[in-house]
Short mmCIF file of C-alpha atoms (C1' of nucleotides) in Angstrom, two decimals:
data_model
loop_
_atom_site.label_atom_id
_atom_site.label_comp_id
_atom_site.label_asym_id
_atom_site.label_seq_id
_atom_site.Cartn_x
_atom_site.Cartn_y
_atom_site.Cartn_z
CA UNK A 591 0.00 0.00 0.00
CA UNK A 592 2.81 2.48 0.44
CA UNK A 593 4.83 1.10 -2.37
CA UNK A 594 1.94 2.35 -4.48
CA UNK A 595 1.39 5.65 -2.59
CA UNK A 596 4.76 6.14 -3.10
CA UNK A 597 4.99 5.37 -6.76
CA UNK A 598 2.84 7.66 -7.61
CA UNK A 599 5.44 10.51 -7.40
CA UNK A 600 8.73 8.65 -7.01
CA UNK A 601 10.02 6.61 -9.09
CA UNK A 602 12.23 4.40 -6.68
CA UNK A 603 14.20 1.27 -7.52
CA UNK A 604 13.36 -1.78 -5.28
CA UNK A 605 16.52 -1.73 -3.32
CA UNK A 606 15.75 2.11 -2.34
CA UNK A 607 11.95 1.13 -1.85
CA UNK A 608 13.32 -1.64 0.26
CA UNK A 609 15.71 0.97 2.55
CA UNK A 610 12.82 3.09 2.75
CA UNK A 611 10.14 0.39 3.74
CA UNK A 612 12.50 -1.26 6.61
CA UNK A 613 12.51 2.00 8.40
CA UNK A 614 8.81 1.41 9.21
CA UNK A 615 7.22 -0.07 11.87
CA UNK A 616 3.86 -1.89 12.13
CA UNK A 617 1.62 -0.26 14.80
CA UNK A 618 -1.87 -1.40 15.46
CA UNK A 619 -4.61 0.63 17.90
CA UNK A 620 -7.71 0.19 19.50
CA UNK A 621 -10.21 2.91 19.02
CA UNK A 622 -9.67 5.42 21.42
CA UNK A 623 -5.95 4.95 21.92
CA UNK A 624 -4.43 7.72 21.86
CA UNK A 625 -0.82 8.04 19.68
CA UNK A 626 0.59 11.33 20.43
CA UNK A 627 -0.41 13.16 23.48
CA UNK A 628 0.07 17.53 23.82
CA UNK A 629 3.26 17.67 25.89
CA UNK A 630 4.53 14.47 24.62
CA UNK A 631 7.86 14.89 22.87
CA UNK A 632 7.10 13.56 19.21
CA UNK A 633 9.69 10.90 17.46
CA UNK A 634 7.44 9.98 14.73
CA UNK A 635 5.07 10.23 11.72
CA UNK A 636 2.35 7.98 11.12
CA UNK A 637 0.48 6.57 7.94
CA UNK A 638 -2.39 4.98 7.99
CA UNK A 639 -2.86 1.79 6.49
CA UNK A 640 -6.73 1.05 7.80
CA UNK A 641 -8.89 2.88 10.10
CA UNK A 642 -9.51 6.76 10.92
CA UNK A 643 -7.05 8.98 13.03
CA UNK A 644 -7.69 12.49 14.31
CA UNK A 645 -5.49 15.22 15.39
CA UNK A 646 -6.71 17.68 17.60
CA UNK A 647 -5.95 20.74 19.49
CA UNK A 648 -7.66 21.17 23.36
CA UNK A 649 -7.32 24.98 24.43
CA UNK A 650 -7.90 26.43 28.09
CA UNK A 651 -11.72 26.01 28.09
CA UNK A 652 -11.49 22.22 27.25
CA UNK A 653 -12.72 22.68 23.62
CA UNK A 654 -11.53 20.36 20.98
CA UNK A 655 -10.87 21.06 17.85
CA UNK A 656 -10.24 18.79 15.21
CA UNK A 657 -7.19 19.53 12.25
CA UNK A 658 -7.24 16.33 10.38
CA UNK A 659 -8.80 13.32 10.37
CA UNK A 660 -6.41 10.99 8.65
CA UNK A 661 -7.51 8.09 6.63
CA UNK A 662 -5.58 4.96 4.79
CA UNK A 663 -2.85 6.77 2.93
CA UNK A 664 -2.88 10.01 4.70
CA UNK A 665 0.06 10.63 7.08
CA UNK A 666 -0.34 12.44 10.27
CA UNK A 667 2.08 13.89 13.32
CA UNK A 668 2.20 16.97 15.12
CA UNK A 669 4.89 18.50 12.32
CA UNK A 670 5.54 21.38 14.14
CA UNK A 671 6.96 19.10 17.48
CA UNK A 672 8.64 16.75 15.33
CA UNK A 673 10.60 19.15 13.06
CA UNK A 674 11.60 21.88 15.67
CA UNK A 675 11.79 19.27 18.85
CA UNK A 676 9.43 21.46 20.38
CA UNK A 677 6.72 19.87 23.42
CA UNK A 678 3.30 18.39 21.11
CA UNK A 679 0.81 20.61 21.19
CA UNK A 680 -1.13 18.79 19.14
CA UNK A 681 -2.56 15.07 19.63
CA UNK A 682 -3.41 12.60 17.51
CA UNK A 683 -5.54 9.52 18.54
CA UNK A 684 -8.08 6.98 16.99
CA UNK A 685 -11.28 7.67 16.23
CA UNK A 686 -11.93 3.94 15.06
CA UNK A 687 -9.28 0.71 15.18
CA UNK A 688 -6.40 1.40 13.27
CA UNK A 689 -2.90 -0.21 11.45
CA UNK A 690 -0.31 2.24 10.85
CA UNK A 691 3.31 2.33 9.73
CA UNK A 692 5.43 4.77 11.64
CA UNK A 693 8.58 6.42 10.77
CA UNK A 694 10.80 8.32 13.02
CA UNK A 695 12.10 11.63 12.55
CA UNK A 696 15.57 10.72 12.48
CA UNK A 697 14.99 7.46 9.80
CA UNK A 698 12.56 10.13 7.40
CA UNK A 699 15.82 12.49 7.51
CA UNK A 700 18.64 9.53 6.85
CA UNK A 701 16.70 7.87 4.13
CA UNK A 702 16.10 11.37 2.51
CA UNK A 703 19.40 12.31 2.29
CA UNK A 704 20.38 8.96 0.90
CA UNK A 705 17.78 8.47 -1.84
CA UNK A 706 17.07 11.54 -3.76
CA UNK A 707 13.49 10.41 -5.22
CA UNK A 708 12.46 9.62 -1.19
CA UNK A 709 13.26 13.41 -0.60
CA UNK A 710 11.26 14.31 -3.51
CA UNK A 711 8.41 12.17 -2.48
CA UNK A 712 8.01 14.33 0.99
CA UNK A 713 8.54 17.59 -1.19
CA UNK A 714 5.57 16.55 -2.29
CA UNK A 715 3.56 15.18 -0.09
CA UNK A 716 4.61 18.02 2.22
CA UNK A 717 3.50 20.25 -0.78
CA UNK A 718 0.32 18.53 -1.09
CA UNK A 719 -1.13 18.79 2.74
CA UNK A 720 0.06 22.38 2.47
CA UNK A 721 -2.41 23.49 -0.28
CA UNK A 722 -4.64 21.63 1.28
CA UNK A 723 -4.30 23.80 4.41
CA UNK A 724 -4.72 26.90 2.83
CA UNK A 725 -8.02 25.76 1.37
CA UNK A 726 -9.31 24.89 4.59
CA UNK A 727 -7.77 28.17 6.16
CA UNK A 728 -9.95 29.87 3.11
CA UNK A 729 -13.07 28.18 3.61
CA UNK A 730 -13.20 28.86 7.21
CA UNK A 731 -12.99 32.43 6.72
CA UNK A 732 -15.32 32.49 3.56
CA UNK A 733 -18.02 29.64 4.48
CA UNK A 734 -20.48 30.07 6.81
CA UNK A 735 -21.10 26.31 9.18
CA UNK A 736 -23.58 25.20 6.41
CA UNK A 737 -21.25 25.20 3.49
CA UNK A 738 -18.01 24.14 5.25
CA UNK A 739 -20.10 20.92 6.65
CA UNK A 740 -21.77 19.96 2.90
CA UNK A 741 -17.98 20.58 1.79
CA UNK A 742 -16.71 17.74 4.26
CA UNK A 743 -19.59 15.41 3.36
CA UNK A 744 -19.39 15.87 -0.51
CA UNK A 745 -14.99 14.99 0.42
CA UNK A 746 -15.12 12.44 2.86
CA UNK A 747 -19.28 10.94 3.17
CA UNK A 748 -17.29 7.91 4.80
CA UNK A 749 -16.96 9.99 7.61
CA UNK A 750 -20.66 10.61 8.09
CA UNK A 751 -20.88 7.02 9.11
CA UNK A 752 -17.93 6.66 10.95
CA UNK A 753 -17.51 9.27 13.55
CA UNK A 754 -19.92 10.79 16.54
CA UNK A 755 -21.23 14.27 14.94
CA UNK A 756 -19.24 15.95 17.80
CA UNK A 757 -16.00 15.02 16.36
CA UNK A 758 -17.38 16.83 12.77
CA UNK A 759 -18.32 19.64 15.23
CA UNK A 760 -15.32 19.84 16.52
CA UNK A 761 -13.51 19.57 12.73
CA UNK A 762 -15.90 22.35 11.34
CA UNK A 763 -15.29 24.56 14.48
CA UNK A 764 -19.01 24.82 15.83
CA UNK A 765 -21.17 23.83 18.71
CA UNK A 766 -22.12 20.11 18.47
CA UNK A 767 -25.67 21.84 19.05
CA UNK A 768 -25.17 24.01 16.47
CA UNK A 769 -24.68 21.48 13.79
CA UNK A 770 -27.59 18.97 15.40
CA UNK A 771 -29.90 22.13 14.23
CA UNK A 772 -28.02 22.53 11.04
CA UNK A 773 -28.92 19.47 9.43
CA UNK A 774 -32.67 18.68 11.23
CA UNK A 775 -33.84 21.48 8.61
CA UNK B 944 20.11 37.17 0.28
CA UNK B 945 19.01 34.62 -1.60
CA UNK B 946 22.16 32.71 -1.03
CA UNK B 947 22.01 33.23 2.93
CA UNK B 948 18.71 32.03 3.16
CA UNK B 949 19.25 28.62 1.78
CA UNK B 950 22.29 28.43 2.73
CA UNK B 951 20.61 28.07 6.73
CA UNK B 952 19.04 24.83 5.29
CA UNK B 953 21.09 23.33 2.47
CA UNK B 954 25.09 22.77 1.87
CA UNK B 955 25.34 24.25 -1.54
CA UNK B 956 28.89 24.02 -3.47
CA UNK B 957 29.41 27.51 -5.37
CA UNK B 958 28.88 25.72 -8.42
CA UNK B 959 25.54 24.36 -7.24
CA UNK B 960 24.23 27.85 -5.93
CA UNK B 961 25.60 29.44 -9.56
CA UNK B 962 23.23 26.63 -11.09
CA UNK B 963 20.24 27.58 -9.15
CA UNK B 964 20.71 31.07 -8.69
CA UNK B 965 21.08 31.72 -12.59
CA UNK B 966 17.41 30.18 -12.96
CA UNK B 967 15.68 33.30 -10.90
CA UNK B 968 14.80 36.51 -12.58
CA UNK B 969 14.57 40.12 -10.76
CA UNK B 970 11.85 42.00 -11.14
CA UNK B 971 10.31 45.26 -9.37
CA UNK B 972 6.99 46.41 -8.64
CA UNK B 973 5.22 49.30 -7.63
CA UNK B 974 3.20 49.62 -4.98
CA UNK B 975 -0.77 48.33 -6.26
CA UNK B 976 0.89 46.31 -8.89
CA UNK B 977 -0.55 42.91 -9.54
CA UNK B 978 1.60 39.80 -9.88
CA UNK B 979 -0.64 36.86 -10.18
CA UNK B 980 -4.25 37.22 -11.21
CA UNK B 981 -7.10 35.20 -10.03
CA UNK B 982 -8.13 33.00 -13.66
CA UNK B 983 -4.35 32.75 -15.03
CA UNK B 984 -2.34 30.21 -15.62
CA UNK B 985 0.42 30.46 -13.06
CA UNK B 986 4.08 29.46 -14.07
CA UNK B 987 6.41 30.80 -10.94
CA UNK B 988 7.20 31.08 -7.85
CA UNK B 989 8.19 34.87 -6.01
CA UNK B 990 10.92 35.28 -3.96
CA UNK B 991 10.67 38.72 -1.92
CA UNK B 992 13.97 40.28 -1.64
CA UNK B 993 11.94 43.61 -1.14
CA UNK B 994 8.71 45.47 0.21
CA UNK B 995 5.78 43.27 0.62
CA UNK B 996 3.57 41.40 -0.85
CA UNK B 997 -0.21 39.77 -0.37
CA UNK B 998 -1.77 37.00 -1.68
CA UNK B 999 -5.67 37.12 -1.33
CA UNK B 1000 -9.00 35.82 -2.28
CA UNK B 1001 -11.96 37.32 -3.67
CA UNK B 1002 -15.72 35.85 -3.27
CA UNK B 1003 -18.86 35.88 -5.26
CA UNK B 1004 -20.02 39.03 -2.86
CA UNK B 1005 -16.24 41.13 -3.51
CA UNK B 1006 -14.84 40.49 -0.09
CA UNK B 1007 -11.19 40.21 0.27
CA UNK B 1008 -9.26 37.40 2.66
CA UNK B 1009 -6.01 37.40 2.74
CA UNK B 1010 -4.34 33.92 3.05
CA UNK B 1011 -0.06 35.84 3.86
CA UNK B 1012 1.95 38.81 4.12
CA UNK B 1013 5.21 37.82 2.22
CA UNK B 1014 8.02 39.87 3.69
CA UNK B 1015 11.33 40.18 2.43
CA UNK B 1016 13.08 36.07 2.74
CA UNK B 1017 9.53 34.99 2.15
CA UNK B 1018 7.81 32.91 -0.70
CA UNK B 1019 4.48 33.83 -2.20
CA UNK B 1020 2.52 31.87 -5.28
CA UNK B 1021 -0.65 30.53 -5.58
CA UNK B 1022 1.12 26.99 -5.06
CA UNK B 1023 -2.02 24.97 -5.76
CA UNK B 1024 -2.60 26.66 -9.35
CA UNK B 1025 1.41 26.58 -9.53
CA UNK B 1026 1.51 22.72 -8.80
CA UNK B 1027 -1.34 21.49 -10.47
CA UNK B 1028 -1.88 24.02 -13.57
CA UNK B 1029 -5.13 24.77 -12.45
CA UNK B 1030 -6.12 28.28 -12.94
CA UNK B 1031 -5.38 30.01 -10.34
CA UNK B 1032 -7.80 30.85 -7.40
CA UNK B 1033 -5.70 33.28 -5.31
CA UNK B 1034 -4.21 36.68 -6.36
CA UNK B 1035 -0.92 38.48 -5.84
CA UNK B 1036 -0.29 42.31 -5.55
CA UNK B 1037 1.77 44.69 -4.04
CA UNK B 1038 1.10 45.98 -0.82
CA UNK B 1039 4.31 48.34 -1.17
CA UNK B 1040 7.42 48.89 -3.89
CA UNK B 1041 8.45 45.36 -4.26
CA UNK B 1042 11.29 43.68 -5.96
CA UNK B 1043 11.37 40.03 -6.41
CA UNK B 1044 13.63 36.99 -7.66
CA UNK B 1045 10.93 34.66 -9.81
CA UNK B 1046 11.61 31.24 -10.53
CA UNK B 1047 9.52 29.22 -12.71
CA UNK B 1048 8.19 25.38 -11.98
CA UNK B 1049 9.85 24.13 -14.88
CA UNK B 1050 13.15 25.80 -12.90
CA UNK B 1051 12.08 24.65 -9.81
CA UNK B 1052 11.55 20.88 -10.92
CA UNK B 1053 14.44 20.63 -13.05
CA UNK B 1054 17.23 22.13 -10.72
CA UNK B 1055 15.54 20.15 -7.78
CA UNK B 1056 15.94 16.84 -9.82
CA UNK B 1057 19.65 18.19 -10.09
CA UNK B 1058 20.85 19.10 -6.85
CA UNK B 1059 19.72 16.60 -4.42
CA UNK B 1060 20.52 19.32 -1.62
CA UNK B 1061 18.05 22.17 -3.20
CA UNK B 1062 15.61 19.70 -2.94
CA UNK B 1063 16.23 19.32 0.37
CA UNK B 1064 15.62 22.74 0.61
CA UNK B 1065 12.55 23.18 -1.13
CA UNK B 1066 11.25 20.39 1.47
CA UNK B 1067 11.77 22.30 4.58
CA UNK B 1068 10.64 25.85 2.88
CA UNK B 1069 7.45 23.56 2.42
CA UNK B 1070 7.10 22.35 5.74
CA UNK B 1071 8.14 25.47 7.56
CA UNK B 1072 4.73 27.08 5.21
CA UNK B 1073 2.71 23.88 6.18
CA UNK B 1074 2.92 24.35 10.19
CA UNK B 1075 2.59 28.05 10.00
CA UNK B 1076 -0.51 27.65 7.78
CA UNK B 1077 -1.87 24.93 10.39
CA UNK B 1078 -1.34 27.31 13.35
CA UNK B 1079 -3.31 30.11 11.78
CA UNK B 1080 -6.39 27.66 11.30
CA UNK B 1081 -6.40 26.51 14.74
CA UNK B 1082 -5.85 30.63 15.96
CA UNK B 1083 -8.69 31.21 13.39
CA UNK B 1084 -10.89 28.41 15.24
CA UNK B 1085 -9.98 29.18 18.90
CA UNK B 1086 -9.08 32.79 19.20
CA UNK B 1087 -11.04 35.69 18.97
CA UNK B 1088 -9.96 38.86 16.75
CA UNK B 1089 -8.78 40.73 19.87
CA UNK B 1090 -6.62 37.95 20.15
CA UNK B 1091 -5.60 37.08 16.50
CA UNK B 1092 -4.94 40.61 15.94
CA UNK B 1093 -2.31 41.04 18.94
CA UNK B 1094 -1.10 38.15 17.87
CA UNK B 1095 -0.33 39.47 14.58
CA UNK B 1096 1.09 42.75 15.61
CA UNK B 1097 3.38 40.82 18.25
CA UNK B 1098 4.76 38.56 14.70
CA UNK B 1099 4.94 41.18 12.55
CA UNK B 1100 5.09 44.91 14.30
CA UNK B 1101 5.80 46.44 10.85
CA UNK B 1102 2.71 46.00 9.08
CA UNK B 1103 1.23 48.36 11.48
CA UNK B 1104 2.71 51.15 9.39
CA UNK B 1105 3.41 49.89 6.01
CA UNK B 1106 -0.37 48.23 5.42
CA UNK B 1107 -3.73 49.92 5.58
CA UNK B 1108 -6.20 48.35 8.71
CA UNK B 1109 -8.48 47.33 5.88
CA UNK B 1110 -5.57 44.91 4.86
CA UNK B 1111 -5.23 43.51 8.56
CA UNK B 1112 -8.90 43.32 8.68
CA UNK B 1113 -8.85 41.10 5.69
CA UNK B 1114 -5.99 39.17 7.01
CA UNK B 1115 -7.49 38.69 10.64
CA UNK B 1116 -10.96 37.71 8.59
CA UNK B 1117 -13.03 40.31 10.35
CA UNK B 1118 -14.87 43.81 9.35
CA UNK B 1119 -12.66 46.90 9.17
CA UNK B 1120 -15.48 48.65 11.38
CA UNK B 1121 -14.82 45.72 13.85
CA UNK B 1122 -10.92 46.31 13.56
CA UNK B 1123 -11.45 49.65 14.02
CA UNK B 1124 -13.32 49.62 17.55
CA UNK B 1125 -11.31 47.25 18.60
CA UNK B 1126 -7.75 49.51 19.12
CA UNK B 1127 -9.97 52.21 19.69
CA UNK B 1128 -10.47 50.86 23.23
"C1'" DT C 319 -31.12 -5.92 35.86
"C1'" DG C 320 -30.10 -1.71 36.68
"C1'" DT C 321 -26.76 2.10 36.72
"C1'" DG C 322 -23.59 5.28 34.74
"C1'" DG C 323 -21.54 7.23 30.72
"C1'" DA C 324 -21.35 8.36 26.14
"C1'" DT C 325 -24.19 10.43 22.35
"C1'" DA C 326 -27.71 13.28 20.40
"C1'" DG C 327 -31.95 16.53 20.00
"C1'" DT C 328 -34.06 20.93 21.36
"C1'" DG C 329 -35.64 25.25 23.74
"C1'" DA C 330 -34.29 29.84 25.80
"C1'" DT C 331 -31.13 33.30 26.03
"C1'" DG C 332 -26.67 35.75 25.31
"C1'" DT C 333 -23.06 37.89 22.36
"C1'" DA C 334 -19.31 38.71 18.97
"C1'" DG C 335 -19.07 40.47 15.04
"C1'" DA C 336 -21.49 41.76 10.35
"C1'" DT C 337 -23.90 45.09 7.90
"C1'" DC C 338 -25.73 49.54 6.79
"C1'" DA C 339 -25.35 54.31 7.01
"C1'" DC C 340 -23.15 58.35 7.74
"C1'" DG C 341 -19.35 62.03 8.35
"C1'" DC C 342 -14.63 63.44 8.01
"C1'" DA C 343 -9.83 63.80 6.66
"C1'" DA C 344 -5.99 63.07 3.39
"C1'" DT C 345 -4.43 62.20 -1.09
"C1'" DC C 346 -4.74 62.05 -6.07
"C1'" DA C 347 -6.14 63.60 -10.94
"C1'" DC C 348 -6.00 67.09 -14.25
"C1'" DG D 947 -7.95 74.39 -6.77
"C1'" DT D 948 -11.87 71.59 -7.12
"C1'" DG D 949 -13.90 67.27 -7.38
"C1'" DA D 950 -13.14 62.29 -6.87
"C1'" DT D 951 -11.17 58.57 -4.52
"C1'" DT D 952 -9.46 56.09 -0.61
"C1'" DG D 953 -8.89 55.27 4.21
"C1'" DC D 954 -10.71 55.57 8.72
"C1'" DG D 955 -14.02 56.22 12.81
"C1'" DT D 956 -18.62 55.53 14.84
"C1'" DG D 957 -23.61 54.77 15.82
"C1'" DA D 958 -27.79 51.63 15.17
"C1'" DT D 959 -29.42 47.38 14.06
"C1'" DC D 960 -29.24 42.49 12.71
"C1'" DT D 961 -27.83 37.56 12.83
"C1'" DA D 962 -25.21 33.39 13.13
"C1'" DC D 963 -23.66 30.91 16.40
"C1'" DA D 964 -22.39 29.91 21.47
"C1'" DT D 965 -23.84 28.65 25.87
"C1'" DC D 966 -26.73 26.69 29.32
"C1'" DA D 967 -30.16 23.57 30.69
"C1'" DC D 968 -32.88 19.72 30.19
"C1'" DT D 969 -34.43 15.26 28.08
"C1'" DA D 970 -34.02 10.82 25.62
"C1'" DT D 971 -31.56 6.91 23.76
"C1'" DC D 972 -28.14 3.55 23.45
"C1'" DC D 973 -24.78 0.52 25.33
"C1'" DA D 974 -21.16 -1.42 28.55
"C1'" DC D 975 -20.56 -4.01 32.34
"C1'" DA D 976 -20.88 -4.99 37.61
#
DNA sequence: TGTGGATAGTGATGTAGATCACGCAATCAC
DNA sequence: GTGATTGCGTGATCTACATCACTATCCACA
């Protein structure tokens, strides 16, 4: 499954794929199991082979609110902690059971600087969750609750299915009351 | 400046940095100028050696957002229209005098297939954008404007001066009128 | 078998910020 | 130098959404 997310953008022999692959390790979760927890200090990235991740922020008042919710292919950490070495303030837990192959921070920069195509991969994919970003930074500023919710179903109607509606709350950035209302109309 | 700034990030050998540098183009601006246009094609990417840029979005009803600032050292495009060749959504102008180094994709790709270590580079530029971008949508969820506007002028203390409060208004995603009563108090 | 803890629906009320409308500089065009 | 344009402040009103409070349902498990 990551050999073909990966060759998508990289074209990698299978020695390098090999090198890369062996830096992974198999993980597997109950729901609710949490993965990274704010304050932790964070080692590694994670991608999901089955199942749903989220990572979420809590603030002062005990709100959540959600960032991502990472399914099979997507890749999740808190970047920010991992990069700069910086306390999480970000966690990341399952919101159903889940597999996942991790990779440390240390591997992800070894194998990068010995196999050019891996480095271009995470150009990419880095690339790729950026733009996404933006959109969503755009959309929350543009879209009223109504819009920004029919968005999320029309990407990801898995999700409807899947997850309490207090965890889309919590994505969206509303009251779980609010969006109860929203859609009983 | 160019040549300090990567050279934080990547090892470059003269030679390399002569290879890469020769693929940018300078080019100035006056203030109100337009750079990229919401509905072109987009073919580079803007380095800022000078004055500032914005890159913004404008919706059905005429209302500005503006997604960054780029100050001098900082990167501006719309990277989604730039990466996919999509038209592009987001627009470019001058907020002040500008002058910029431009480098095209075509650049971009070919000199990063080259020079494993420029790569490298465009990798962490990438990540450094994704984090900040994820911060701002979890300020933009959590914080109110009193707070996402301090926050602002505590990052950046220049924009006070150099851009109008309708610009920070657009930035912080709020009414100028509600800008306005708020540091009048 | 019942008890506690998630989850979800719904009414009443509160509030941050939008919108509309106006006046008042300062700057620009010619 | 006069009229137009742009930026900014401020009052009155409106509205999307938050918050609080209560109820109902489902399910785990002692």
């Amino acid at each position: 499954m990551l050999k073909e997310h990966v060759a998508k953008i990289a074209a990698l022999t299978d020695a390098e794929f090999d090198n890369f692959f062996a830096r992974f390790e198999l993980q597997s979760f109950k729901k609710g199991q949490t993965i990274i927890s704010a304050g932790d200090r964070v080692n590694h990235e994670y991608f999901v082979l089955s199942g749903c991740l989220k990572t979420f922020y809590i603030n002062d008042d005990i709100k959540m609110y959600i960032l991502q919710f990472a399914m099979p292919t997507w890749w999740a950490s808190d970047y920010n902690a991992l990069y700069s070495g910086a306390k999480a303030a970000v966690s990341v837990d399952c919101v159903t059971d889940a597999e996942v192959l991790r990779l440390s921070n240390a591997n992800r920069e070894e194998i990068c600087s010995q196999v050019h195509q891996v480095e271009h991969f995470f150009r990419w994919r880095t690339n790729k969750g950026y733009v996404a970003s933006q959109k969503r930074l755009l959309s929350m500023m543009n879209n009223d609750v109504k819009h920004r919710y029919e968005e999320l179903m029309a990407q990801y109607p898995e999700l409807y299915n899947i997850v309490p509606k207090q965890l889309i709350a919590a994505y969206l950035g509303v009251s779980r009351e609010t969006l109860s209302r929203l859609y009983n109309s």
